Amino acid sequence: MTDQAPSSSEALARDRRLQQGIDQYGVGSWELNLATRELAWSPTTRRLYGVTTDTPIDFDAFIALVDLEDRERVAQALQRSIDRGEHLDIMYRVADRGQPRHWLRARGGLIKVEGTAGYLCGIVLDIDQQKVLEQELRLQQSQLRSILDTVPDAMILIDGRGIMRFFSSAAERMFGLSEKEAIGQNISVLMPRPDASRHDNYISRYNSTGERHIIGIGRIVTGQRKDGTTFPIHLSIGEMESGGERYFTGFIRDLTEYQQTQARLHELQAELVHVSRLTAMGEMASALAHELNQPLSAISNYMKGSRRLLADSSDPNVPKIEHAMERAAEQALRAGQIIRRLRDFVARGESEKRVESLAKLVEEAGALGLTGAREQGVVLRFKLDPASDMALVDRVQIQQVLVNLFRNALEAMANSEKKELVVSNARVADQMIEISVADTGSGFHEDVKSSLFQTFFTTKETGMGVGLSISRSIIEAHGGRMWAESNPSGGATFRFTLPAAAQEDLADAT
């Protein structure tokens, strides 16, 4: 049996079936007669453009249906296809009568027919949903870019070969490299030697073995800027797959400022410890001087009394005994003078007072005295009034007072259900500023309130009893006073006053 060519009627029927199938799936067809400029549209095409079946359509009527902002671009694309035979592929907006505008996509090509000017034929698709999705995607990308632009940590995306595919604004600022310069380069350009030469081996080994060394863990490494300078960074790496390819996302934090702050805090801590020791020694020396002066005076008095008793004795050794007792009395008096001079020296110690910000003092003292507070579940509230911020103080000494109060508060709240520490300040009379440190700890009994600031008095099992005594001495040396109160809801509040900086002191400070 031989194949027979279909008859013309069969071919027409097949063409109609093909056309109906295309129309049912929402694909319209069109034909532009280049000689007459008339358009032949399928029913689906007319529906997409909002044109009834009995309305005649030509080139000008079609252009009039296109959104005004897209008309010139569409007309130029059609003319290029007609003049040069280029394939047509354009997206544009049209508006049904009384309906909001929507997106269409027309594709086609030039067909030459002998004896005619030819035809431009093609299809048209509704791409409105696609455009909505594209717009949503662009919005999401814009939002993500905005977030990444404001996050201080840098983000870099590399592929499985170590080539950078994304470079955030923070990364640009951190490494001094623009996104255009970074994209396409190997991530090793951001590393100093020998890390740079080893990095590709790390990726290759992970791709082949799957053995993780840093992914999902994070570590402190060294980064290198465009100018060659290096700096410490904390690097965290995540992993993802897309299109069958593996990608790695690096989140990078510059630790330069953090390490400088830590070094400064260590210096401040060492300074505070040194001053605390000196102050504690002074307090102990002062207390010992006070306690020893009384027995020394008693010894001297007993010596004098004994000499008077010996005056009536006939013992031949009386002169020797009197001489020895006189020397002992002199030494007792001499010891008392030495102790008095030591006590005067300790009490006379001068401090270097300057205009300081209380908010800054509290912040720095908190970094030392409140270490681990958040991990213990302590809620910190700093209610500091900027209008009562500047005071004339010795910075180190006042920080010593604050650190001592902060540590005491944390210890007092160790077993409390509610753990809250509130630090506040307020202007009070006589140009003074009152600072309060309130906690929700165990508090203290009223019967020990009068003894809290006495030297060597403590309610702690291992306490020395000099912290609050030293703190009150420092505050009194500043011309203020210090006291404690029990909170009605539990816990204690320690308050102290400091002299507010006068206008002339503020002028000198600036």
Short mmCIF file of C-alpha atoms in Angstrom, two decimals:
data_model
loop_
_atom_site.label_atom_id
_atom_site.label_comp_id
_atom_site.label_asym_id
_atom_site.label_seq_id
_atom_site.Cartn_x
_atom_site.Cartn_y
_atom_site.Cartn_z
CA MET A 1 0.00 0.00 0.00
CA THR A 2 1.37 3.39 -0.96
CA ASP A 3 1.03 6.66 0.99
CA GLN A 4 -1.30 9.15 -0.58
CA ALA A 5 -1.09 12.88 -0.16
CA PRO A 6 -4.09 14.29 1.73
CA SER A 7 -6.69 16.05 -0.31
CA SER A 8 -7.16 19.77 -0.03
CA SER A 9 -10.31 19.30 2.04
CA GLU A 10 -8.46 16.99 4.43
CA ALA A 11 -5.63 19.51 4.75
CA LEU A 12 -8.08 22.30 5.54
CA ALA A 13 -9.77 20.12 8.17
CA ARG A 14 -6.43 19.31 9.74
CA ASP A 15 -5.48 22.99 9.80
CA ARG A 16 -8.76 23.81 11.50
CA ARG A 17 -8.15 21.11 14.11
CA LEU A 18 -4.66 22.43 14.79
CA GLN A 19 -6.01 25.97 15.08
CA GLN A 20 -8.76 24.86 17.49
CA GLY A 21 -6.25 22.97 19.63
CA ILE A 22 -4.01 26.00 19.85
CA ASP A 23 -6.94 28.28 20.67
CA GLN A 24 -8.15 25.97 23.44
CA TYR A 25 -4.80 26.31 25.20
CA GLY A 26 -5.00 30.11 25.16
CA VAL A 27 -2.56 30.68 22.31
CA GLY A 28 -3.82 33.13 19.72
CA SER A 29 -2.62 33.38 16.12
CA TRP A 30 -2.40 36.36 13.83
CA GLU A 31 -1.42 37.32 10.29
CA LEU A 32 -0.53 40.76 8.93
CA ASN A 33 -0.99 41.28 5.19
CA LEU A 34 1.89 43.57 4.27
CA ALA A 35 0.14 44.76 1.14
CA THR A 36 -3.18 45.78 2.67
CA ARG A 37 -1.96 46.24 6.30
CA GLU A 38 -5.00 44.21 7.37
CA LEU A 39 -4.82 41.77 10.29
CA ALA A 40 -6.39 38.34 10.54
CA TRP A 41 -6.88 37.28 14.19
CA SER A 42 -8.01 33.99 15.65
CA PRO A 43 -10.87 34.00 18.20
CA THR A 44 -8.36 33.64 21.08
CA THR A 45 -6.35 36.60 19.78
CA ARG A 46 -9.47 38.77 19.64
CA ARG A 47 -10.35 37.71 23.19
CA LEU A 48 -6.84 38.61 24.43
CA TYR A 49 -7.15 42.08 22.88
CA GLY A 50 -10.80 42.54 23.90
CA VAL A 51 -12.01 42.89 20.31
CA THR A 52 -15.31 41.38 19.08
CA THR A 53 -15.41 38.93 16.17
CA ASP A 54 -17.21 41.37 13.84
CA THR A 55 -14.80 44.28 14.36
CA PRO A 56 -12.38 44.77 11.43
CA ILE A 57 -8.71 45.10 12.49
CA ASP A 58 -5.81 46.65 10.65
CA PHE A 59 -2.27 47.66 11.68
CA ASP A 60 -3.29 51.12 12.94
CA ALA A 61 -6.20 49.74 14.98
CA PHE A 62 -3.85 47.20 16.57
CA ILE A 63 -1.29 49.89 17.53
CA ALA A 64 -4.11 51.92 19.08
CA LEU A 65 -4.87 48.99 21.42
CA VAL A 66 -1.28 48.93 22.74
CA ASP A 67 -0.55 50.86 25.90
CA LEU A 68 0.66 54.37 25.14
CA GLU A 69 4.00 53.78 26.90
CA ASP A 70 4.74 50.74 24.69
CA ARG A 71 3.39 51.85 21.30
CA GLU A 72 6.54 53.30 19.78
CA ARG A 73 8.67 50.33 20.89
CA VAL A 74 6.14 47.82 19.43
CA ALA A 75 5.81 49.70 16.13
CA GLN A 76 9.60 49.85 15.72
CA ALA A 77 9.98 46.12 16.45
CA LEU A 78 7.31 45.23 13.88
CA GLN A 79 8.90 47.49 11.27
CA ARG A 80 12.35 45.94 11.81
CA SER A 81 10.87 42.48 11.33
CA ILE A 82 9.20 43.61 8.10
CA ASP A 83 12.26 45.46 6.72
CA ARG A 84 15.04 43.05 7.80
CA GLY A 85 13.20 39.77 8.16
CA GLU A 86 14.10 39.58 11.87
CA HIS A 87 12.20 37.25 14.15
CA LEU A 88 9.63 39.12 16.21
CA ASP A 89 9.52 38.65 20.01
CA ILE A 90 8.04 41.53 21.98
CA MET A 91 6.21 42.00 25.29
CA TYR A 92 3.78 44.88 25.76
CA ARG A 93 0.66 45.98 27.57
CA VAL A 94 -2.85 46.36 26.17
CA ALA A 95 -6.03 47.57 27.82
CA ASP A 96 -9.47 46.17 27.25
CA ARG A 97 -12.17 48.75 27.08
CA GLY A 98 -13.02 49.58 30.68
CA GLN A 99 -10.61 46.90 31.97
CA PRO A 100 -7.18 47.26 33.59
CA ARG A 101 -4.23 46.80 31.27
CA HIS A 102 -2.54 43.40 31.00
CA TRP A 103 0.61 41.94 29.45
CA LEU A 104 0.84 40.04 26.13
CA ARG A 105 3.74 38.52 24.22
CA ALA A 106 3.77 38.37 20.43
CA ARG A 107 6.14 36.14 18.48
CA GLY A 108 6.35 35.74 14.72
CA GLY A 109 8.29 35.95 11.50
CA LEU A 110 8.17 37.11 7.90
CA ILE A 111 6.72 34.74 5.31
CA LYS A 112 7.40 35.43 1.63
CA VAL A 113 4.71 34.43 -0.89
CA GLU A 114 5.53 34.77 -4.55
CA GLY A 115 3.52 37.45 -6.27
CA THR A 116 2.64 39.21 -2.99
CA ALA A 117 4.22 41.66 -0.56
CA GLY A 118 4.34 38.83 2.00
CA TYR A 119 2.89 38.23 5.38
CA LEU A 120 4.02 38.66 8.99
CA CYS A 121 2.56 35.76 10.93
CA GLY A 122 2.83 34.55 14.50
CA ILE A 123 1.22 33.81 17.84
CA VAL A 124 0.27 35.83 20.89
CA LEU A 125 0.30 34.71 24.56
CA ASP A 126 -1.14 36.07 27.78
CA ILE A 127 1.87 36.64 30.10
CA ASP A 128 0.09 38.72 32.72
CA GLN A 129 0.61 36.12 35.48
CA GLN A 130 4.25 35.76 34.50
CA LYS A 131 4.74 39.52 34.81
CA VAL A 132 3.05 39.55 38.21
CA LEU A 133 5.42 36.81 39.38
CA GLU A 134 8.40 38.68 37.92
CA GLN A 135 7.32 41.85 39.71
CA GLU A 136 6.95 39.97 42.99
CA LEU A 137 10.37 38.41 42.47
CA ARG A 138 11.93 41.80 41.77
CA LEU A 139 10.26 43.18 44.90
CA GLN A 140 11.61 40.29 46.97
CA GLN A 141 15.07 40.77 45.48
CA SER A 142 14.87 44.50 46.20
CA GLN A 143 13.80 43.83 49.79
CA LEU A 144 16.59 41.28 50.23
CA ARG A 145 19.09 43.73 48.78
CA SER A 146 17.82 46.44 51.10
CA ILE A 147 18.21 44.14 54.10
CA LEU A 148 21.70 43.09 53.04
CA ASP A 149 22.66 46.74 52.47
CA THR A 150 21.75 47.63 56.06
CA VAL A 151 23.13 44.52 57.81
CA PRO A 152 26.62 45.29 59.16
CA ASP A 153 27.79 41.73 58.48
CA ALA A 154 29.05 41.00 54.98
CA MET A 155 27.54 38.23 52.85
CA ILE A 156 29.34 36.50 49.99
CA LEU A 157 28.02 33.68 47.78
CA ILE A 158 30.47 31.38 45.98
CA ASP A 159 29.97 28.39 43.73
CA GLY A 160 31.54 24.95 44.03
CA ARG A 161 34.74 26.23 42.39
CA GLY A 162 35.19 29.08 44.82
CA ILE A 163 34.09 31.79 42.36
CA MET A 164 32.17 34.70 43.91
CA ARG A 165 28.60 35.05 42.61
CA PHE A 166 27.22 37.59 45.08
CA PHE A 167 28.99 40.35 47.01
CA SER A 168 26.91 42.46 49.43
CA SER A 169 27.31 46.17 50.09
CA ALA A 170 28.70 45.41 53.55
CA ALA A 171 31.32 43.20 51.87
CA GLU A 172 32.23 46.10 49.58
CA ARG A 173 32.78 48.37 52.58
CA MET A 174 34.61 45.69 54.55
CA PHE A 175 37.07 44.57 51.86
CA GLY A 176 37.34 47.79 49.82
CA LEU A 177 36.30 45.88 46.70
CA SER A 178 33.31 46.77 44.51
CA GLU A 179 30.72 44.14 43.59
CA LYS A 180 31.74 44.45 39.93
CA GLU A 181 35.37 43.79 40.82
CA ALA A 182 34.54 40.84 43.09
CA ILE A 183 32.02 38.90 40.98
CA GLY A 184 33.81 36.28 38.91
CA GLN A 185 36.95 36.25 41.04
CA ASN A 186 38.06 33.42 43.30
CA ILE A 187 37.23 33.97 46.98
CA SER A 188 40.92 33.46 47.79
CA VAL A 189 41.62 37.11 46.79
CA LEU A 190 40.06 38.03 50.16
CA MET A 191 42.52 35.86 52.10
CA PRO A 192 46.17 36.36 53.04
CA ARG A 193 48.78 33.70 52.39
CA PRO A 194 48.95 30.80 53.09
CA ASP A 195 45.15 30.55 53.47
CA ALA A 196 44.61 31.80 49.91
CA SER A 197 46.66 29.00 48.35
CA ARG A 198 44.97 26.34 50.49
CA HIS A 199 41.35 27.37 49.98
CA ASP A 200 40.71 25.64 46.65
CA ASN A 201 42.06 22.41 48.14
CA TYR A 202 39.58 22.76 51.03
CA ILE A 203 36.65 23.03 48.59
CA SER A 204 37.87 20.15 46.43
CA ARG A 205 38.31 17.92 49.46
CA TYR A 206 34.82 18.77 50.73
CA ASN A 207 33.24 18.16 47.31
CA SER A 208 34.88 14.74 47.13
CA THR A 209 34.61 13.59 50.77
CA GLY A 210 31.75 15.65 52.25
CA GLU A 211 33.88 16.11 55.38
CA ARG A 212 33.02 19.40 57.10
CA HIS A 213 35.64 21.53 58.82
CA ILE A 214 33.96 24.91 59.10
CA ILE A 215 30.50 24.69 57.47
CA GLY A 216 27.81 25.34 60.05
CA ILE A 217 30.37 25.91 62.80
CA GLY A 218 31.97 29.32 62.36
CA ARG A 219 35.46 30.36 63.34
CA ILE A 220 37.78 33.36 63.67
CA VAL A 221 40.07 33.77 60.65
CA THR A 222 41.97 36.56 58.91
CA GLY A 223 40.64 38.57 55.97
CA GLN A 224 42.54 40.70 53.49
CA ARG A 225 41.38 44.01 52.04
CA LYS A 226 41.99 45.21 48.51
CA ASP A 227 44.95 47.30 49.70
CA GLY A 228 46.61 44.22 51.20
CA THR A 229 45.96 45.01 54.86
CA THR A 230 44.64 42.18 57.01
CA PHE A 231 42.05 42.17 59.79
CA PRO A 232 40.34 39.61 62.06
CA ILE A 233 36.92 38.29 61.02
CA HIS A 234 34.36 35.80 62.29
CA LEU A 235 33.30 33.56 59.41
CA SER A 236 30.14 31.41 59.30
CA ILE A 237 29.40 29.32 56.22
CA GLY A 238 26.14 27.84 54.98
CA GLU A 239 25.55 25.45 52.10
CA MET A 240 22.83 25.15 49.46
CA GLU A 241 22.14 23.45 46.13
CA SER A 242 20.49 25.01 43.10
CA GLY A 243 20.15 23.52 39.64
CA GLY A 244 22.29 20.58 40.68
CA GLU A 245 25.20 22.84 41.62
CA ARG A 246 26.55 23.41 45.12
CA TYR A 247 26.87 26.94 46.53
CA PHE A 248 28.33 28.27 49.78
CA THR A 249 27.21 31.41 51.61
CA GLY A 250 29.67 33.15 53.90
CA PHE A 251 28.54 35.54 56.64
CA ILE A 252 31.45 37.70 57.77
CA ARG A 253 31.78 39.98 60.80
CA ASP A 254 34.68 42.40 61.19
CA LEU A 255 36.20 41.83 64.64
CA THR A 256 38.62 44.76 64.54
CA GLU A 257 36.47 47.05 66.68
CA TYR A 258 35.44 44.16 68.93
CA GLN A 259 39.05 43.20 69.65
CA GLN A 260 39.96 46.84 70.27
CA THR A 261 37.03 47.12 72.69
CA GLN A 262 38.06 43.91 74.44
CA ALA A 263 41.63 45.18 74.79
CA ARG A 264 40.34 48.45 76.21
CA LEU A 265 38.08 46.60 78.64
CA HIS A 266 40.99 44.45 79.79
CA GLU A 267 43.05 47.58 80.36
CA LEU A 268 40.20 49.17 82.28
CA GLN A 269 39.67 46.01 84.30
CA ALA A 270 43.34 45.86 85.22
CA GLU A 271 43.23 49.56 86.16
CA LEU A 272 40.16 49.03 88.31
CA VAL A 273 41.69 46.01 90.04
CA HIS A 274 44.85 47.98 90.78
CA VAL A 275 42.94 50.94 92.20
CA SER A 276 40.67 48.59 94.14
CA ARG A 277 43.66 46.92 95.75
CA LEU A 278 45.24 50.23 96.64
CA THR A 279 41.98 51.52 98.09
CA ALA A 280 41.44 48.30 100.02
CA MET A 281 44.94 48.56 101.46
CA GLY A 282 44.26 52.16 102.41
CA GLU A 283 41.00 51.23 104.09
CA MET A 284 42.64 48.39 105.98
CA ALA A 285 45.57 50.59 106.99
CA SER A 286 43.17 53.27 108.20
CA ALA A 287 41.13 50.73 110.14
CA LEU A 288 44.26 49.17 111.67
CA ALA A 289 45.60 52.59 112.61
CA HIS A 290 42.36 53.38 114.39
CA GLU A 291 42.34 50.05 116.21
CA LEU A 292 46.06 50.06 117.16
CA ASN A 293 46.15 53.62 118.40
CA GLN A 294 44.03 52.76 121.43
CA PRO A 295 46.20 49.86 122.77
CA LEU A 296 49.37 51.87 122.15
CA SER A 297 47.98 54.77 124.15
CA ALA A 298 47.02 52.32 126.91
CA ILE A 299 50.56 50.88 126.93
CA SER A 300 52.00 54.37 127.32
CA ASN A 301 49.64 55.15 130.19
CA TYR A 302 50.45 51.87 131.96
CA MET A 303 54.17 52.65 131.65
CA LYS A 304 53.71 56.05 133.22
CA GLY A 305 51.64 54.57 136.04
CA SER A 306 54.23 51.88 136.69
CA ARG A 307 56.99 54.49 136.98
CA ARG A 308 55.05 56.35 139.62
CA LEU A 309 54.63 53.11 141.59
CA LEU A 310 58.36 52.44 141.39
CA ALA A 311 59.21 55.87 142.83
CA ASP A 312 58.55 54.58 146.38
CA SER A 313 60.47 51.31 145.90
CA SER A 314 63.91 50.73 147.53
CA ASP A 315 64.93 48.06 145.03
CA PRO A 316 68.45 48.80 143.74
CA ASN A 317 67.33 47.98 140.16
CA VAL A 318 64.69 50.69 140.12
CA PRO A 319 66.77 53.11 138.03
CA LYS A 320 67.33 50.44 135.39
CA ILE A 321 63.67 49.50 135.40
CA GLU A 322 62.60 53.15 135.14
CA HIS A 323 64.99 53.70 132.24
CA ALA A 324 63.67 50.63 130.41
CA MET A 325 60.05 51.66 130.99
CA GLU A 326 60.76 55.20 129.82
CA ARG A 327 62.28 53.84 126.59
CA ALA A 328 59.26 51.51 126.13
CA ALA A 329 56.85 54.42 126.60
CA GLU A 330 58.76 56.49 124.04
CA GLN A 331 58.60 53.68 121.50
CA ALA A 332 54.87 53.25 122.09
CA LEU A 333 54.36 56.97 121.45
CA ARG A 334 56.59 56.78 118.38
CA ALA A 335 54.56 53.86 117.00
CA GLY A 336 51.37 55.84 117.55
CA GLN A 337 52.81 58.83 115.66
CA ILE A 338 53.81 56.60 112.74
CA ILE A 339 50.32 55.12 112.57
CA ARG A 340 48.71 58.58 112.78
CA ARG A 341 50.89 59.81 109.93
CA LEU A 342 49.95 56.71 107.89
CA ARG A 343 46.28 57.32 108.57
CA ASP A 344 46.61 60.98 107.59
CA PHE A 345 48.40 59.97 104.39
CA VAL A 346 45.64 57.51 103.46
CA ALA A 347 42.86 59.95 104.30
CA ARG A 348 44.57 62.76 102.37
CA GLY A 349 44.83 60.80 99.07
CA GLU A 350 43.89 63.08 96.18
CA SER A 351 41.91 61.94 93.12
CA GLU A 352 41.92 63.36 89.61
CA LYS A 353 38.44 64.70 88.95
CA ARG A 354 37.24 65.54 85.44
CA VAL A 355 33.93 66.11 83.68
CA GLU A 356 32.67 62.67 82.74
CA SER A 357 29.50 61.22 81.16
CA LEU A 358 27.68 59.04 83.69
CA ALA A 359 26.08 57.07 80.86
CA LYS A 360 29.52 56.17 79.52
CA LEU A 361 30.79 55.29 83.00
CA VAL A 362 27.79 53.01 83.56
CA GLU A 363 28.26 51.39 80.14
CA GLU A 364 31.97 50.67 80.71
CA ALA A 365 31.41 49.51 84.29
CA GLY A 366 28.56 47.30 83.10
CA ALA A 367 30.84 45.63 80.56
CA LEU A 368 33.04 44.59 83.50
CA GLY A 369 30.66 44.12 86.40
CA LEU A 370 27.73 42.61 84.47
CA THR A 371 29.63 39.97 82.51
CA GLY A 372 27.40 36.90 82.15
CA ALA A 373 24.29 38.73 83.42
CA ARG A 374 22.16 37.98 80.34
CA GLU A 375 23.23 34.33 80.38
CA GLN A 376 21.96 34.16 83.98
CA GLY A 377 18.59 35.52 82.87
CA VAL A 378 19.08 38.99 84.36
CA VAL A 379 17.09 41.76 82.68
CA LEU A 380 19.14 44.96 82.53
CA ARG A 381 17.40 48.33 82.39
CA PHE A 382 19.43 51.54 82.11
CA LYS A 383 17.09 54.51 82.70
CA LEU A 384 19.59 57.33 82.36
CA ASP A 385 18.46 60.93 81.95
CA PRO A 386 20.68 62.77 79.41
CA ALA A 387 19.91 66.06 81.19
CA SER A 388 21.64 64.72 84.33
CA ASP A 389 24.59 63.05 82.67
CA MET A 390 27.70 65.20 83.19
CA ALA A 391 29.42 64.98 86.59
CA LEU A 392 32.78 66.07 88.05
CA VAL A 393 34.35 62.77 89.15
CA ASP A 394 37.38 60.52 89.11
CA ARG A 395 36.43 58.10 86.33
CA VAL A 396 38.25 55.04 87.62
CA GLN A 397 37.06 55.43 91.19
CA ILE A 398 33.38 55.85 90.23
CA GLN A 399 33.61 52.87 87.90
CA GLN A 400 35.06 50.95 90.84
CA VAL A 401 31.97 51.84 92.88
CA LEU A 402 29.62 50.82 90.06
CA VAL A 403 31.41 47.53 89.38
CA ASN A 404 31.22 46.66 93.10
CA LEU A 405 27.47 47.42 93.22
CA PHE A 406 26.83 45.49 89.99
CA ARG A 407 28.66 42.37 91.22
CA ASN A 408 26.87 42.54 94.57
CA ALA A 409 23.51 42.77 92.78
CA LEU A 410 24.24 39.75 90.56
CA GLU A 411 25.26 37.67 93.57
CA ALA A 412 22.15 38.76 95.47
CA MET A 413 19.90 37.70 92.56
CA ALA A 414 21.60 34.33 91.96
CA ASN A 415 18.66 32.36 93.43
CA SER A 416 15.83 34.82 92.71
CA GLU A 417 12.91 33.93 90.45
CA LYS A 418 12.73 37.48 89.13
CA LYS A 419 16.08 38.91 88.11
CA GLU A 420 16.01 42.58 87.16
CA LEU A 421 18.67 45.24 87.60
CA VAL A 422 17.74 48.89 87.09
CA VAL A 423 20.26 51.73 86.96
CA SER A 424 18.92 55.29 86.89
CA ASN A 425 20.00 58.85 87.57
CA ALA A 426 18.25 62.09 88.52
CA ARG A 427 19.17 65.66 89.43
CA VAL A 428 18.67 66.46 93.11
CA ALA A 429 19.19 69.53 95.26
CA ASP A 430 22.48 71.39 95.78
CA GLN A 431 23.72 70.70 92.22
CA MET A 432 24.08 66.99 92.85
CA ILE A 433 23.18 63.95 90.72
CA GLU A 434 21.76 60.86 92.38
CA ILE A 435 22.55 57.43 90.90
CA SER A 436 20.59 54.38 92.00
CA VAL A 437 21.28 50.67 91.47
CA ALA A 438 18.18 48.56 92.25
CA ASP A 439 17.96 44.76 92.18
CA THR A 440 15.37 42.08 92.89
CA GLY A 441 17.67 39.92 94.99
CA SER A 442 17.52 38.69 98.56
CA GLY A 443 17.88 42.19 100.03
CA PHE A 444 19.02 42.72 103.62
CA HIS A 445 17.45 42.80 107.07
CA GLU A 446 16.81 46.14 108.69
CA ASP A 447 18.94 45.16 111.69
CA VAL A 448 22.10 45.04 109.50
CA LYS A 449 21.33 48.22 107.56
CA SER A 450 23.38 50.38 109.92
CA SER A 451 26.39 48.08 109.57
CA LEU A 452 26.45 47.66 105.78
CA PHE A 453 29.15 50.27 105.21
CA GLN A 454 31.35 49.37 108.17
CA THR A 455 34.82 48.04 107.40
CA PHE A 456 35.10 44.23 107.60
CA PHE A 457 31.31 43.80 107.91
CA THR A 458 29.88 41.39 105.35
CA THR A 459 26.83 39.19 104.83
CA LYS A 460 28.72 36.95 102.35
CA GLU A 461 30.36 33.71 103.36
CA THR A 462 33.62 34.60 101.59
CA GLY A 463 33.39 38.39 101.60
CA MET A 464 36.08 40.65 103.09
CA GLY A 465 33.68 43.39 104.08
CA VAL A 466 35.63 46.24 102.48
CA GLY A 467 33.79 46.76 99.15
CA LEU A 468 30.93 48.93 100.41
CA SER A 469 33.22 50.67 102.89
CA ILE A 470 35.62 51.57 100.09
CA SER A 471 32.73 52.67 97.87
CA ARG A 472 31.31 55.01 100.53
CA SER A 473 34.78 56.48 101.18
CA ILE A 474 35.15 57.21 97.45
CA ILE A 475 31.72 58.84 97.24
CA GLU A 476 32.35 60.95 100.37
CA ALA A 477 35.73 62.01 98.95
CA HIS A 478 33.76 63.32 95.95
CA GLY A 479 31.54 65.39 98.27
CA GLY A 480 28.55 63.04 97.99
CA ARG A 481 26.92 60.48 100.23
CA MET A 482 25.92 56.83 99.88
CA TRP A 483 23.09 54.84 101.47
CA ALA A 484 20.96 51.71 100.99
CA GLU A 485 17.22 51.00 101.02
CA SER A 486 15.08 47.87 101.03
CA ASN A 487 12.68 47.60 98.09
CA PRO A 488 9.00 47.04 98.97
CA SER A 489 8.77 44.22 96.39
CA GLY A 490 12.04 42.62 97.47
CA GLY A 491 15.67 43.32 96.79
CA ALA A 492 17.75 46.37 97.61
CA THR A 493 18.55 49.76 96.15
CA PHE A 494 21.90 51.46 96.68
CA ARG A 495 22.01 55.19 96.07
CA PHE A 496 24.84 57.69 95.95
CA THR A 497 25.23 61.30 94.95
CA LEU A 498 27.90 63.02 92.90
CA PRO A 499 28.51 66.69 92.11
CA ALA A 500 27.04 67.79 88.79
CA ALA A 501 29.49 69.47 86.44
CA ALA A 502 29.24 73.27 86.65
CA GLN A 503 28.94 75.37 83.50
CA GLU A 504 32.58 76.49 83.72
CA ASP A 505 33.66 72.82 84.03
CA LEU A 506 31.64 71.94 80.95
CA ALA A 507 33.22 74.81 79.07
CA ASP A 508 36.71 73.63 80.05
CA ALA A 509 35.85 70.06 79.02
CA THR A 510 34.89 71.21 75.53
#
